[in-house]
PDB file of C-alpha atoms in Angstrom:
ATOM      1  CA  UNK A1272      25.381  93.662  45.710  1.00 40.00           C
ATOM      2  CA  UNK A1273      24.191  96.413  43.331  1.00 46.00           C
ATOM      3  CA  UNK A1274      25.048 100.015  44.032  1.00 50.00           C
ATOM      4  CA  UNK A1275      22.286 102.181  45.379  1.00 49.00           C
ATOM      5  CA  UNK A1276      20.731 104.861  43.218  1.00 51.00           C
ATOM      6  CA  UNK A1277      21.610 108.353  44.511  1.00 51.00           C
ATOM      7  CA  UNK A1278      18.920 109.548  46.877  1.00 45.00           C
ATOM      8  CA  UNK A1279      18.539 112.831  44.996  1.00 46.00           C
ATOM      9  CA  UNK A1280      17.704 110.945  41.826  1.00 47.00           C
ATOM     10  CA  UNK A1281      15.434 108.434  43.538  1.00 50.00           C
ATOM     11  CA  UNK A1282      13.354 111.160  45.182  1.00 50.00           C
ATOM     12  CA  UNK A1283      13.247 113.585  42.251  1.00 62.00           C
ATOM     13  CA  UNK A1284      11.033 112.350  39.387  1.00 72.00           C
ATOM     14  CA  UNK A1285      12.510 114.886  36.966  1.00 77.00           C
ATOM     15  CA  UNK A1286      16.087 113.819  37.732  1.00 80.00           C
ATOM     16  CA  UNK A1287      15.036 110.193  37.392  1.00 79.00           C
ATOM     17  CA  UNK A1288      13.525 110.821  33.961  1.00 83.00           C
ATOM     18  CA  UNK A1289      16.703 112.560  32.812  1.00 87.00           C
ATOM     19  CA  UNK A1290      18.862 109.672  34.053  1.00 85.00           C
ATOM     20  CA  UNK A1291      16.591 107.117  32.386  1.00 86.00           C
ATOM     21  CA  UNK A1292      16.593 108.984  29.088  1.00 91.00           C
ATOM     22  CA  UNK A1293      20.376 109.277  29.152  1.00 92.00           C
ATOM     23  CA  UNK A1294      20.788 105.566  29.856  1.00 92.00           C
ATOM     24  CA  UNK A1295      18.404 104.441  27.120  1.00 94.00           C
ATOM     25  CA  UNK A1296      19.828 106.826  24.545  1.00 95.00           C
ATOM     26  CA  UNK A1297      23.325 105.587  25.365  1.00 94.00           C
ATOM     27  CA  UNK A1298      22.242 101.990  24.826  1.00 95.00           C
ATOM     28  CA  UNK A1299      20.566 102.882  21.526  1.00 96.00           C
ATOM     29  CA  UNK A1300      23.582 104.815  20.257  1.00 96.00           C
ATOM     30  CA  UNK A1301      25.985 101.981  21.078  1.00 96.00           C
ATOM     31  CA  UNK A1302      23.716  99.434  19.386  1.00 96.00           C
ATOM     32  CA  UNK A1303      23.414 101.672  16.336  1.00 96.00           C
ATOM     33  CA  UNK A1304      27.201 102.080  16.217  1.00 96.00           C
ATOM     34  CA  UNK A1305      27.578  98.284  16.256  1.00 96.00           C
ATOM     35  CA  UNK A1306      25.145  97.984  13.342  1.00 96.00           C
ATOM     36  CA  UNK A1307      27.037 100.628  11.350  1.00 96.00           C
ATOM     37  CA  UNK A1308      30.288  98.753  11.997  1.00 96.00           C
ATOM     38  CA  UNK A1309      28.731  95.576  10.607  1.00 95.00           C
ATOM     39  CA  UNK A1310      27.626  97.496   7.508  1.00 94.00           C
ATOM     40  CA  UNK A1311      31.127  98.825   6.919  1.00 93.00           C
ATOM     41  CA  UNK A1312      32.698  95.388   7.311  1.00 93.00           C
ATOM     42  CA  UNK A1313      30.106  93.831   5.024  1.00 92.00           C
ATOM     43  CA  UNK A1314      30.899  96.396   2.320  1.00 90.00           C
ATOM     44  CA  UNK A1315      34.539  95.288   2.461  1.00 88.00           C
ATOM     45  CA  UNK A1316      33.865  91.563   2.275  1.00 85.00           C
ATOM     46  CA  UNK A1317      33.626  91.595  -1.514  1.00 78.00           C
ATOM     47  CA  UNK A1318      37.082  93.132  -1.885  1.00 78.00           C
ATOM     48  CA  UNK A1319      38.932  91.143   0.808  1.00 81.00           C
ATOM     49  CA  UNK A1320      39.030  87.408   1.401  1.00 80.00           C
ATOM     50  CA  UNK A1321      37.838  87.035   4.990  1.00 81.00           C
ATOM     51  CA  UNK A1322      37.220  83.280   5.095  1.00 81.00           C
ATOM     52  CA  UNK A1323      40.088  82.926   7.525  1.00 86.00           C
ATOM     53  CA  UNK A1324      38.034  84.895  10.037  1.00 90.00           C
ATOM     54  CA  UNK A1325      35.082  82.470   9.880  1.00 92.00           C
ATOM     55  CA  UNK A1326      34.620  79.639  12.353  1.00 94.00           C
ATOM     56  CA  UNK A1327      35.788  76.335  10.883  1.00 93.00           C
ATOM     57  CA  UNK A1328      34.783  73.534  13.275  1.00 94.00           C
ATOM     58  CA  UNK A1329      37.549  71.306  14.574  1.00 93.00           C
ATOM     59  CA  UNK A1330      40.174  73.267  12.654  1.00 91.00           C
ATOM     60  CA  UNK A1331      43.063  74.994  14.390  1.00 91.00           C
ATOM     61  CA  UNK A1332      42.976  77.794  11.824  1.00 87.00           C
ATOM     62  CA  UNK A1333      39.233  78.061  12.360  1.00 87.00           C
ATOM     63  CA  UNK A1334      39.743  79.127  15.973  1.00 91.00           C
ATOM     64  CA  UNK A1335      40.455  82.620  14.680  1.00 92.00           C
ATOM     65  CA  UNK A1336      36.825  82.754  13.625  1.00 91.00           C
ATOM     66  CA  UNK A1337      35.760  82.875  17.273  1.00 93.00           C
ATOM     67  CA  UNK A1338      36.963  86.480  17.198  1.00 93.00           C
ATOM     68  CA  UNK A1339      35.917  87.505  13.707  1.00 92.00           C
ATOM     69  CA  UNK A1340      32.861  85.454  12.731  1.00 94.00           C
ATOM     70  CA  UNK A1341      30.235  87.640  14.488  1.00 95.00           C
ATOM     71  CA  UNK A1342      31.379  90.577  12.343  1.00 94.00           C
ATOM     72  CA  UNK A1343      30.861  88.790   9.008  1.00 93.00           C
ATOM     73  CA  UNK A1344      27.670  87.971   7.110  1.00 92.00           C
ATOM     74  CA  UNK A1345      26.922  85.888   4.064  1.00 88.00           C
ATOM     75  CA  UNK A1346      24.484  88.329   2.433  1.00 90.00           C
ATOM     76  CA  UNK A1347      22.841  91.677   2.934  1.00 92.00           C
ATOM     77  CA  UNK A1348      19.600  89.942   3.943  1.00 93.00           C
ATOM     78  CA  UNK A1349      21.526  88.002   6.575  1.00 92.00           C
ATOM     79  CA  UNK A1350      23.052  91.245   7.829  1.00 94.00           C
ATOM     80  CA  UNK A1351      19.725  93.106   7.838  1.00 95.00           C
ATOM     81  CA  UNK A1352      18.010  90.428   9.928  1.00 93.00           C
ATOM     82  CA  UNK A1353      20.791  90.421  12.500  1.00 95.00           C
ATOM     83  CA  UNK A1354      21.110  94.215  12.474  1.00 96.00           C
ATOM     84  CA  UNK A1355      17.446  94.715  13.413  1.00 96.00           C
ATOM     85  CA  UNK A1356      17.700  92.150  16.210  1.00 96.00           C
ATOM     86  CA  UNK A1357      20.952  93.644  17.441  1.00 96.00           C
ATOM     87  CA  UNK A1358      19.529  97.165  17.478  1.00 96.00           C
ATOM     88  CA  UNK A1359      16.355  96.220  19.354  1.00 96.00           C
ATOM     89  CA  UNK A1360      17.771  93.670  21.790  1.00 97.00           C
ATOM     90  CA  UNK A1361      20.955  95.661  22.321  1.00 96.00           C
ATOM     91  CA  UNK A1362      18.935  98.736  23.256  1.00 96.00           C
ATOM     92  CA  UNK A1363      16.654  96.730  25.541  1.00 96.00           C
ATOM     93  CA  UNK A1364      19.482  94.920  27.328  1.00 96.00           C
ATOM     94  CA  UNK A1365      21.749  97.962  27.534  1.00 95.00           C
ATOM     95  CA  UNK A1366      18.963 100.245  28.712  1.00 94.00           C
ATOM     96  CA  UNK A1367      17.791  97.856  31.425  1.00 94.00           C
ATOM     97  CA  UNK A1368      21.094  96.329  32.516  1.00 95.00           C
ATOM     98  CA  UNK A1369      24.010  98.459  31.272  1.00 94.00           C
ATOM     99  CA  UNK A1370      26.606  96.945  33.596  1.00 94.00           C
ATOM    100  CA  UNK A1371      25.550  93.333  33.166  1.00 95.00           C
ATOM    101  CA  UNK A1372      25.305  93.717  29.387  1.00 96.00           C
ATOM    102  CA  UNK A1373      28.856  95.063  29.047  1.00 95.00           C
ATOM    103  CA  UNK A1374      30.217  92.112  31.012  1.00 96.00           C
ATOM    104  CA  UNK A1375      27.980  89.629  29.213  1.00 96.00           C
ATOM    105  CA  UNK A1376      29.104  90.547  25.682  1.00 96.00           C
ATOM    106  CA  UNK A1377      32.461  88.697  25.868  1.00 96.00           C
ATOM    107  CA  UNK A1378      30.683  85.561  27.104  1.00 96.00           C
ATOM    108  CA  UNK A1379      28.141  85.742  24.288  1.00 97.00           C
ATOM    109  CA  UNK A1380      30.838  86.437  21.721  1.00 96.00           C
ATOM    110  CA  UNK A1381      33.045  83.571  22.848  1.00 96.00           C
ATOM    111  CA  UNK A1382      30.091  81.246  23.405  1.00 96.00           C
ATOM    112  CA  UNK A1383      28.819  81.847  19.869  1.00 96.00           C
ATOM    113  CA  UNK A1384      32.142  80.968  18.274  1.00 94.00           C
ATOM    114  CA  UNK A1385      32.940  78.116  20.646  1.00 95.00           C
ATOM    115  CA  UNK A1386      29.532  76.541  20.084  1.00 95.00           C
ATOM    116  CA  UNK A1387      30.002  76.648  16.308  1.00 95.00           C
ATOM    117  CA  UNK A1388      33.566  75.267  16.557  1.00 95.00           C
ATOM    118  CA  UNK A1389      32.686  72.413  18.908  1.00 94.00           C
ATOM    119  CA  UNK A1390      29.280  71.390  17.553  1.00 93.00           C
ATOM    120  CA  UNK A1391      29.599  72.241  13.854  1.00 91.00           C
ATOM    121  CA  UNK A1392      30.440  69.803  11.090  1.00 90.00           C
ATOM    122  CA  UNK A1393      34.040  69.645   9.954  1.00 89.00           C
ATOM    123  CA  UNK A1394      34.611  71.529   6.710  1.00 87.00           C
ATOM    124  CA  UNK A1395      31.718  73.952   7.246  1.00 90.00           C
ATOM    125  CA  UNK A1396      31.950  77.695   7.781  1.00 92.00           C
ATOM    126  CA  UNK A1397      30.019  79.677  10.387  1.00 93.00           C
ATOM    127  CA  UNK A1398      29.588  83.440  10.466  1.00 93.00           C
ATOM    128  CA  UNK A1399      27.115  86.081  11.602  1.00 93.00           C
ATOM    129  CA  UNK A1400      26.063  88.001  14.700  1.00 95.00           C
ATOM    130  CA  UNK A1401      22.999  85.860  15.396  1.00 95.00           C
ATOM    131  CA  UNK A1402      24.775  84.138  18.278  1.00 95.00           C
ATOM    132  CA  UNK A1403      25.170  87.551  19.941  1.00 96.00           C
ATOM    133  CA  UNK A1404      21.514  88.431  19.430  1.00 96.00           C
ATOM    134  CA  UNK A1405      20.460  85.096  20.926  1.00 97.00           C
ATOM    135  CA  UNK A1406      22.673  85.822  23.912  1.00 97.00           C
ATOM    136  CA  UNK A1407      21.056  89.230  24.422  1.00 97.00           C
ATOM    137  CA  UNK A1408      17.569  87.786  24.251  1.00 97.00           C
ATOM    138  CA  UNK A1409      18.362  85.028  26.758  1.00 97.00           C
ATOM    139  CA  UNK A1410      20.118  87.528  29.032  1.00 97.00           C
ATOM    140  CA  UNK A1411      17.047  89.782  29.252  1.00 97.00           C
ATOM    141  CA  UNK A1412      14.647  86.852  29.544  1.00 96.00           C
ATOM    142  CA  UNK A1413      16.535  85.036  32.306  1.00 96.00           C
ATOM    143  CA  UNK A1414      17.175  88.251  34.242  1.00 96.00           C
ATOM    144  CA  UNK A1415      13.437  88.841  34.297  1.00 94.00           C
ATOM    145  CA  UNK A1416      12.942  85.405  35.872  1.00 94.00           C
ATOM    146  CA  UNK A1417      15.741  85.915  38.398  1.00 94.00           C
ATOM    147  CA  UNK A1418      15.148  89.521  39.488  1.00 93.00           C
ATOM    148  CA  UNK A1419      11.321  89.451  39.325  1.00 88.00           C
ATOM    149  CA  UNK A1420      10.802  93.168  39.805  1.00 89.00           C
ATOM    150  CA  UNK A1421       8.328  94.976  37.566  1.00 89.00           C
ATOM    151  CA  UNK A1422      10.791  96.551  35.082  1.00 91.00           C
ATOM    152  CA  UNK A1423      12.728  93.282  34.724  1.00 93.00           C
ATOM    153  CA  UNK A1424       9.564  91.258  34.108  1.00 94.00           C
ATOM    154  CA  UNK A1425       8.312  93.848  31.600  1.00 94.00           C
ATOM    155  CA  UNK A1426      11.632  93.736  29.702  1.00 95.00           C
ATOM    156  CA  UNK A1427      11.560  89.934  29.665  1.00 96.00           C
ATOM    157  CA  UNK A1428       8.004  89.959  28.274  1.00 96.00           C
ATOM    158  CA  UNK A1429       9.006  92.422  25.537  1.00 96.00           C
ATOM    159  CA  UNK A1430      12.018  90.300  24.566  1.00 96.00           C
ATOM    160  CA  UNK A1431       9.894  87.160  24.513  1.00 95.00           C
ATOM    161  CA  UNK A1432       7.115  88.823  22.521  1.00 95.00           C
ATOM    162  CA  UNK A1433       9.540  90.073  19.863  1.00 94.00           C
ATOM    163  CA  UNK A1434      12.025  87.199  19.720  1.00 94.00           C
ATOM    164  CA  UNK A1435      10.512  84.292  21.613  1.00 93.00           C
ATOM    165  CA  UNK A1436      11.234  82.122  18.585  1.00 92.00           C
ATOM    166  CA  UNK A1437      14.901  82.159  19.612  1.00 94.00           C
ATOM    167  CA  UNK A1438      13.982  79.606  22.254  1.00 92.00           C
ATOM    168  CA  UNK A1439      13.586  77.155  19.376  1.00 92.00           C
ATOM    169  CA  UNK A1440      16.339  78.282  17.000  1.00 93.00           C
ATOM    170  CA  UNK A1441      19.033  77.089  19.409  1.00 94.00           C
ATOM    171  CA  UNK A1442      18.166  73.609  18.132  1.00 92.00           C
ATOM    172  CA  UNK A1443      18.648  72.223  14.595  1.00 91.00           C
ATOM    173  CA  UNK A1444      15.585  73.171  12.558  1.00 84.00           C
ATOM    174  CA  UNK A1445      16.676  74.774   9.284  1.00 85.00           C
ATOM    175  CA  UNK A1446      19.457  73.825   6.898  1.00 86.00           C
ATOM    176  CA  UNK A1447      22.120  76.484   6.501  1.00 85.00           C
ATOM    177  CA  UNK A1448      21.399  78.128   9.860  1.00 89.00           C
ATOM    178  CA  UNK A1449      24.114  77.836  12.493  1.00 92.00           C
ATOM    179  CA  UNK A1450      22.082  76.636  15.441  1.00 94.00           C
ATOM    180  CA  UNK A1451      25.396  75.763  17.074  1.00 95.00           C
ATOM    181  CA  UNK A1452      26.347  79.454  17.266  1.00 95.00           C
ATOM    182  CA  UNK A1453      22.849  80.276  18.514  1.00 96.00           C
ATOM    183  CA  UNK A1454      23.156  77.743  21.325  1.00 96.00           C
ATOM    184  CA  UNK A1455      26.623  78.935  22.305  1.00 96.00           C
ATOM    185  CA  UNK A1456      25.549  82.584  22.418  1.00 96.00           C
ATOM    186  CA  UNK A1457      22.393  81.715  24.372  1.00 97.00           C
ATOM    187  CA  UNK A1458      24.410  79.778  26.948  1.00 97.00           C
ATOM    188  CA  UNK A1459      26.697  82.780  27.304  1.00 96.00           C
ATOM    189  CA  UNK A1460      23.679  84.995  27.971  1.00 96.00           C
ATOM    190  CA  UNK A1461      22.229  82.561  30.527  1.00 97.00           C
ATOM    191  CA  UNK A1462      25.559  82.276  32.339  1.00 97.00           C
ATOM    192  CA  UNK A1463      25.946  86.058  32.399  1.00 96.00           C
ATOM    193  CA  UNK A1464      22.431  86.451  33.817  1.00 96.00           C
ATOM    194  CA  UNK A1465      23.265  84.181  36.757  1.00 96.00           C
ATOM    195  CA  UNK A1466      26.669  85.775  37.349  1.00 95.00           C
ATOM    196  CA  UNK A1467      25.620  89.424  37.221  1.00 94.00           C
ATOM    197  CA  UNK A1468      21.921  89.431  38.081  1.00 91.00           C
ATOM    198  CA  UNK A1469      22.565  91.809  41.011  1.00 90.00           C
ATOM    199  CA  UNK A1470      25.085  94.043  39.271  1.00 91.00           C
ATOM    200  CA  UNK A1471      22.605  96.695  38.118  1.00 89.00           C
ATOM    201  CA  UNK A1472      20.593  98.516  40.825  1.00 86.00           C
ATOM    202  CA  UNK A1473      16.849  98.199  40.876  1.00 78.00           C
ATOM    203  CA  UNK A1474      15.110 101.214  39.435  1.00 68.00           C
ATOM    204  CA  UNK A1475      12.945 103.174  41.911  1.00 63.00           C
ATOM    205  CA  UNK A1476       9.311 102.268  41.444  1.00 61.00           C
ATOM    206  CA  UNK A1477       6.945 105.144  40.828  1.00 61.00           C
ATOM    207  CA  UNK A1478       4.417 105.313  43.643  1.00 59.00           C
ATOM    208  CA  UNK A1479       0.711 105.984  43.339  1.00 56.00           C
ATOM    209  CA  UNK A1480      -0.869 108.920  45.133  1.00 62.00           C
ATOM    210  CA  UNK A1481      -2.725 106.692  47.559  1.00 59.00           C
ATOM    211  CA  UNK A1482       0.549 104.983  48.526  1.00 59.00           C
ATOM    212  CA  UNK A1483       2.123 108.361  49.273  1.00 64.00           C
ATOM    213  CA  UNK A1484      -0.899 109.356  51.355  1.00 69.00           C
ATOM    214  CA  UNK A1485      -0.649 106.148  53.376  1.00 70.00           C
ATOM    215  CA  UNK A1486       3.049 106.723  54.020  1.00 70.00           C
ATOM    216  CA  UNK A1487       2.386 110.302  55.161  1.00 72.00           C
ATOM    217  CA  UNK A1488      -0.383 109.107  57.471  1.00 74.00           C
ATOM    218  CA  UNK A1489       1.932 106.507  59.011  1.00 74.00           C
ATOM    219  CA  UNK A1490       4.647 109.127  59.458  1.00 71.00           C
ATOM    220  CA  UNK A1491       2.204 111.483  61.164  1.00 68.00           C
ATOM    221  CA  UNK A1492       1.099 108.703  63.493  1.00 71.00           C
ATOM    222  CA  UNK A1493       4.669 108.017  64.559  1.00 72.00           C
ATOM    223  CA  UNK A1494       5.700 111.667  64.784  1.00 67.00           C
ATOM    224  CA  UNK A1495       2.613 113.889  64.834  1.00 60.00           C
ATOM    225  CA  UNK A1496       4.547 117.165  65.067  1.00 56.00           C
ATOM    226  CA  UNK A1497       8.038 116.804  63.517  1.00 55.00           C
ATOM    227  CA  UNK A1498       8.494 120.598  63.233  1.00 54.00           C
ATOM    228  CA  UNK A1499       7.381 121.409  66.780  1.00 54.00           C
ATOM    229  CA  UNK A1500       4.714 123.817  65.558  1.00 54.00           C
ATOM    230  CA  UNK A1501       1.768 122.467  67.516  1.00 56.00           C
ATOM    231  CA  UNK A1502       1.016 123.696  71.053  1.00 52.00           C
ATOM    232  CA  UNK A1503       2.067 121.371  73.792  1.00 53.00           C
ATOM    233  CA  UNK A1504      -0.400 119.730  76.107  1.00 54.00           C
ATOM    234  CA  UNK A1505      -1.507 121.781  79.105  1.00 56.00           C
ATOM    235  CA  UNK A1506       0.293 119.440  81.496  1.00 59.00           C
ATOM    236  CA  UNK A1507       3.585 120.354  79.837  1.00 58.00           C
ATOM    237  CA  UNK A1508       3.094 124.141  80.188  1.00 57.00           C
ATOM    238  CA  UNK A1509       5.084 125.547  83.147  1.00 65.00           C
ATOM    239  CA  UNK A1510       2.934 127.015  85.927  1.00 63.00           C
ATOM    240  CA  UNK A1511       3.930 130.540  86.905  1.00 66.00           C
ATOM    241  CA  UNK A1512       1.596 130.995  89.930  1.00 65.00           C
ATOM    242  CA  UNK A1513       0.182 128.512  92.390  1.00 65.00           C
ATOM    243  CA  UNK A1514      -2.941 129.286  94.394  1.00 66.00           C
ATOM    244  CA  UNK A1515      -2.346 129.103  98.108  1.00 64.00           C
ATOM    245  CA  UNK A1516      -3.659 126.126  99.964  1.00 64.00           C
ATOM    246  CA  UNK A1517      -7.181 126.877 101.206  1.00 60.00           C
ATOM    247  CA  UNK A1518      -6.267 125.455 104.633  1.00 58.00           C
ATOM    248  CA  UNK A1519      -3.667 128.178 105.124  1.00 58.00           C
ATOM    249  CA  UNK A1520      -6.024 130.988 104.201  1.00 56.00           C
ATOM    250  CA  UNK A1521      -7.281 133.175 107.061  1.00 60.00           C
ATOM    251  CA  UNK A1522     -10.596 134.913 106.897  1.00 60.00           C
ATOM    252  CA  UNK A1523     -10.797 138.721 106.926  1.00 62.00           C
ATOM    253  CA  UNK A1524     -13.799 140.592 108.432  1.00 63.00           C
ATOM    254  CA  UNK A1525     -14.813 143.619 106.472  1.00 66.00           C
ATOM    255  CA  UNK A1526     -16.700 146.362 108.384  1.00 70.00           C
ATOM    256  CA  UNK A1527     -20.007 147.492 106.975  1.00 67.00           C
ATOM    257  CA  UNK A1528     -21.824 150.610 108.131  1.00 71.00           C
ATOM    258  CA  UNK A1529     -25.312 150.131 109.370  1.00 70.00           C
ATOM    259  CA  UNK A1530     -28.008 152.036 107.704  1.00 70.00           C
ATOM    260  CA  UNK A1531     -30.353 154.048 109.903  1.00 61.00           C
TER     261      UNK A1531
END
């Protein structure tokens, strides 16, 4: 079960905004760092032969590519396309589900390489981070269907609006595109969504003013005077003096002078 959000944060809108901003900025910075790492590696590809780190289907030596292929790209255009997807989907997934995303990345990484190695044609080479980006998109989309709270559904709609075409690119459509890696990464994202759908706590939903008023009215009905400030009913006030019973009273004759 997911951990509960600290009560102080859940009840304090300012603290909640600070926590949200910190979480989203952390996800963006990590995604940006991953993109910069891909740029550095791509700049070295021309000087170093890295074909041994590409996935070669049904080749024992090609198994090493399961680890290295997502870091390599065939051209700058290939890198730029994946970098934009990685930055946007990485920020969205990491900002919404930081714990699930961290645990999902190994599944996406392995699934991307394993899908290319098992389903690819012998003698071909597979490289690129597109399997990871497909995994991130499917992770966010499936989590929206499984969790079905407002933030999760909104994140799923954003992912689908931006990269809904990934639902089709897991199948063979274009020559030279490793749909096998796309399918493997997507399956890793789907599996991670089912495994860790409850790992991240639900974010506290901001309430409308009329909802708060209704809750206060219900609280007042259950406990009309929680502070004990209102006066108690007259029946609860202690009586300090009781009037004698009229039956026990004895009459007293007062003398009056007669007027002449």
